[in-house]
CSV table of C-alpha atoms in Angstrom, one decimal:
chain,number,residue,atom,x,y,z
A,1,MET,CA,-20.7,-9.8,-16.3
A,2,HIS,CA,-17.5,-10.5,-18.2
A,3,TYR,CA,-14.1,-10.0,-16.6
A,4,ASP,CA,-11.1,-8.6,-18.5
A,5,ARG,CA,-9.0,-11.8,-19.1
A,6,GLU,CA,-5.6,-9.9,-19.1
A,7,ARG,CA,-6.5,-8.0,-15.9
A,8,VAL,CA,-7.5,-11.3,-14.1
A,9,VAL,CA,-4.2,-12.9,-15.2
A,10,GLN,CA,-2.2,-9.8,-14.1
A,11,ARG,CA,-3.8,-9.8,-10.7
A,12,MET,CA,-3.4,-13.5,-10.2
A,13,ARG,CA,0.4,-13.2,-11.1
A,14,LYS,CA,0.8,-10.3,-8.7
A,15,TRP,CA,-0.9,-12.2,-5.9
A,16,GLU,CA,1.2,-15.3,-6.7
A,17,THR,CA,4.4,-13.2,-6.6
A,18,TYR,CA,3.4,-11.7,-3.3
A,19,LEU,CA,2.7,-15.1,-1.7
A,20,ASN,CA,5.8,-16.7,-3.1
A,21,GLU,CA,7.9,-13.9,-1.6
A,22,HIS,CA,6.2,-14.0,1.7
A,23,ALA,CA,7.7,-16.0,4.5
A,24,LEU,CA,7.9,-15.5,8.2
A,25,PRO,CA,11.5,-14.9,9.3
A,26,SER,CA,13.4,-17.7,10.9
A,27,TRP,CA,14.4,-17.4,14.6
A,28,ASP,CA,17.8,-16.2,13.6
A,29,GLU,CA,16.3,-13.5,11.3
A,30,LEU,CA,14.3,-12.0,14.2
A,31,PRO,CA,16.0,-8.9,15.8
A,32,ALA,CA,18.5,-9.9,18.5
A,33,LEU,CA,18.0,-6.5,20.2
A,34,ASP,CA,15.0,-6.0,22.5
A,35,LEU,CA,12.4,-3.7,21.1
A,36,TYR,CA,9.8,-1.3,22.5
A,37,MET,CA,6.1,-1.6,21.8
A,38,ASP,CA,5.9,0.8,18.8
A,39,GLN,CA,8.9,-1.0,17.2
A,40,VAL,CA,7.2,-4.4,17.9
A,41,VAL,CA,3.9,-3.4,16.4
A,42,ALA,CA,5.6,-1.9,13.2
A,43,LEU,CA,7.7,-5.0,12.7
A,44,LEU,CA,4.8,-7.4,13.3
A,45,ASN,CA,2.6,-5.5,10.8
A,46,SER,CA,5.4,-5.8,8.2
A,47,TYR,CA,5.8,-9.5,8.8
A,48,LEU,CA,2.1,-10.2,8.9
A,49,GLY,CA,0.9,-8.0,6.1
A,50,PHE,CA,-0.7,-11.0,4.4
A,51,LEU,CA,-3.3,-11.4,7.1
A,52,PRO,CA,-6.7,-9.8,6.9
A,53,LYS,CA,-7.2,-6.7,9.1
A,54,GLU,CA,-10.0,-6.5,11.6
A,55,VAL,CA,-13.0,-4.4,10.3
A,56,GLY,CA,-12.2,-0.8,10.9
A,57,MET,CA,-8.6,-1.4,11.8
A,58,ASP,CA,-5.6,0.1,10.0
A,59,ALA,CA,-3.2,-2.6,11.1
A,60,VAL,CA,-3.1,-6.4,11.7
A,61,VAL,CA,-1.5,-6.0,15.1
A,62,THR,CA,-2.1,-3.2,17.6
A,63,ALA,CA,-0.4,-2.3,20.9
A,64,ALA,CA,-3.8,-3.0,22.6
A,65,ALA,CA,-3.8,-6.5,21.3
A,66,VAL,CA,-0.3,-7.2,22.4
A,67,ASN,CA,-1.1,-5.8,25.9
A,68,ASN,CA,-4.2,-8.0,26.0
A,69,TYR,CA,-2.1,-11.2,25.2
A,70,VAL,CA,0.3,-10.3,28.0
A,71,ARG,CA,-2.5,-9.4,30.5
A,72,LYS,CA,-4.3,-12.7,29.7
A,73,LYS,CA,-1.0,-14.6,30.1
A,74,ILE,CA,-1.1,-15.9,26.5
A,75,MET,CA,2.5,-14.9,26.2
A,76,PRO,CA,5.3,-13.9,28.6
A,77,ALA,CA,5.3,-10.3,29.9
A,78,PRO,CA,8.0,-7.9,28.5
A,79,VAL,CA,11.0,-7.2,30.6
A,80,LYS,CA,11.2,-3.5,31.5
A,81,LYS,CA,8.8,-2.7,28.6
A,82,ARG,CA,11.1,-4.4,26.1
A,83,TYR,CA,10.2,-7.3,23.9
A,84,SER,CA,12.8,-10.0,22.9
A,85,ARG,CA,12.9,-12.6,20.2
A,86,ILE,CA,10.8,-14.8,22.4
A,87,HIS,CA,8.0,-12.3,22.5
A,88,LEU,CA,8.2,-11.7,18.7
A,89,ALA,CA,8.0,-15.5,18.1
A,90,TYR,CA,5.0,-15.8,20.4
A,91,LEU,CA,3.3,-12.8,18.7
A,92,LEU,CA,3.9,-14.1,15.2
A,93,MET,CA,2.5,-17.5,16.0
A,94,ILE,CA,-0.5,-16.1,18.0
A,95,CYS,CA,-1.5,-13.6,15.3
A,96,SER,CA,-1.2,-16.2,12.6
A,97,LEU,CA,-3.0,-18.9,14.5
A,98,LYS,CA,-5.9,-16.7,15.8
A,99,GLN,CA,-7.2,-16.5,12.3
A,100,SER,CA,-8.5,-20.1,12.7
A,101,VAL,CA,-7.9,-21.3,16.2
A,102,SER,CA,-9.3,-19.9,19.5
A,103,ILE,CA,-7.1,-17.9,21.8
A,104,SER,CA,-7.7,-20.5,24.6
A,105,TYR,CA,-6.5,-23.3,22.3
A,106,ILE,CA,-3.4,-21.2,21.3
A,107,GLN,CA,-2.6,-20.7,25.0
A,108,GLN,CA,-2.6,-24.5,25.4
A,109,MET,CA,-0.5,-25.0,22.4
A,110,LEU,CA,2.0,-22.2,23.4
A,111,PRO,CA,2.1,-22.0,27.1
A,112,PRO,CA,3.9,-18.8,28.2
A,113,THR,CA,6.3,-20.8,30.3
A,114,LEU,CA,8.3,-22.3,27.5
A,115,THR,CA,12.1,-22.0,27.6
A,116,GLU,CA,13.9,-19.9,25.0
A,117,GLN,CA,15.1,-23.1,23.3
A,118,GLN,CA,11.6,-24.5,23.3
A,119,VAL,CA,10.2,-21.3,21.7
A,120,HIS,CA,13.1,-21.3,19.2
A,121,ASP,CA,12.3,-24.9,18.1
A,122,VAL,CA,8.5,-24.4,18.1
A,123,TYR,CA,8.7,-21.2,16.2
A,124,ASN,CA,11.1,-22.5,13.5
A,125,ARG,CA,8.8,-25.5,12.9
A,126,PHE,CA,5.9,-23.1,12.7
A,127,ALA,CA,7.6,-20.8,10.2
A,128,GLU,CA,8.7,-23.8,8.1
A,129,GLN,CA,5.2,-25.2,8.1
A,130,GLN,CA,3.7,-21.9,7.1
A,131,ARG,CA,6.2,-21.6,4.2
A,132,ARG,CA,5.4,-25.1,3.0
A,133,THR,CA,1.6,-24.5,3.3
A,134,THR,CA,1.9,-21.2,1.4
A,135,LEU,CA,3.7,-22.9,-1.4
A,136,TYR,CA,1.1,-25.6,-1.5
A,137,PHE,CA,-1.7,-23.0,-1.5
A,138,VAL,CA,-0.1,-21.1,-4.4
A,139,GLU,CA,0.2,-24.3,-6.3
A,140,GLN,CA,-3.5,-25.0,-5.7
A,141,VAL,CA,-4.5,-21.5,-6.8
A,142,ASN,CA,-2.4,-21.9,-10.0
A,143,GLN,CA,-4.1,-25.2,-10.8
A,144,GLN,CA,-7.6,-23.7,-10.4
A,145,ALA,CA,-6.7,-20.5,-12.1
A,146,SER,CA,-5.0,-22.2,-15.0
A,147,ARG,CA,-8.1,-24.2,-15.8
A,148,LEU,CA,-10.2,-21.1,-15.5
A,149,LEU,CA,-8.0,-19.0,-17.7
A,150,ALA,CA,-7.2,-21.8,-20.2
A,151,GLU,CA,-10.9,-22.3,-20.8
A,152,GLY,CA,-11.3,-18.5,-21.1
A,153,LYS,CA,-14.0,-18.5,-18.4
A,154,THR,CA,-13.4,-15.0,-17.0
A,155,ASP,CA,-17.1,-14.5,-16.7
A,156,ASP,CA,-19.2,-14.8,-13.6
A,157,ASP,CA,-19.4,-18.6,-13.8
A,158,GLY,CA,-15.7,-19.0,-14.1
A,159,VAL,CA,-14.9,-16.6,-11.3
A,160,ASN,CA,-17.7,-18.1,-9.1
A,161,ASN,CA,-16.3,-21.6,-9.6
A,162,ILE,CA,-12.8,-20.6,-8.4
A,163,VAL,CA,-14.2,-18.7,-5.4
A,164,THR,CA,-16.4,-21.7,-4.5
A,165,ALA,CA,-13.5,-24.1,-4.8
A,166,PHE,CA,-11.4,-22.0,-2.4
A,167,ALA,CA,-14.2,-21.5,0.0
A,168,VAL,CA,-14.8,-25.2,0.2
A,169,THR,CA,-11.0,-25.8,0.7
A,170,ALA,CA,-10.9,-23.1,3.4
A,171,SER,CA,-13.9,-24.6,5.3
A,172,LEU,CA,-12.3,-28.1,5.2
A,173,SER,CA,-9.0,-26.8,6.3
């Protein structure tokens, strides 16, 4: 099967632009006002749109998942059904990390007893690390894709080579 070279280039550029524009908000960019569950879920889904959705789910984050994290004491409970910056920071980190780390390990990394200043510091380091890693990932994709596209290999072998390269990178990461 041969792939349309221009279409492959166009889709790669669109994906690159999306990733370059994506960044988790800093602590100061998180809403200062407390939010209710439906607002939290909507906001988290807009921030985490880059994550894969669970099979059969319409959203990355659901109210049921948030309630589960609270019930299992993976994060602090809301105060009068309202969620603060602390809760948003926990949820952004939990939802991002659970893609590759077990929930029990996340609970050890982010105990629900952290002070606001500790959550502030941990979250800002996390968001910055994610930003740097995203930039590195985009650079790696561009290197692989540029070779693929420069050689004109938009056939099955060329596409399979880039998919294999990223699968190996993902498994090692």
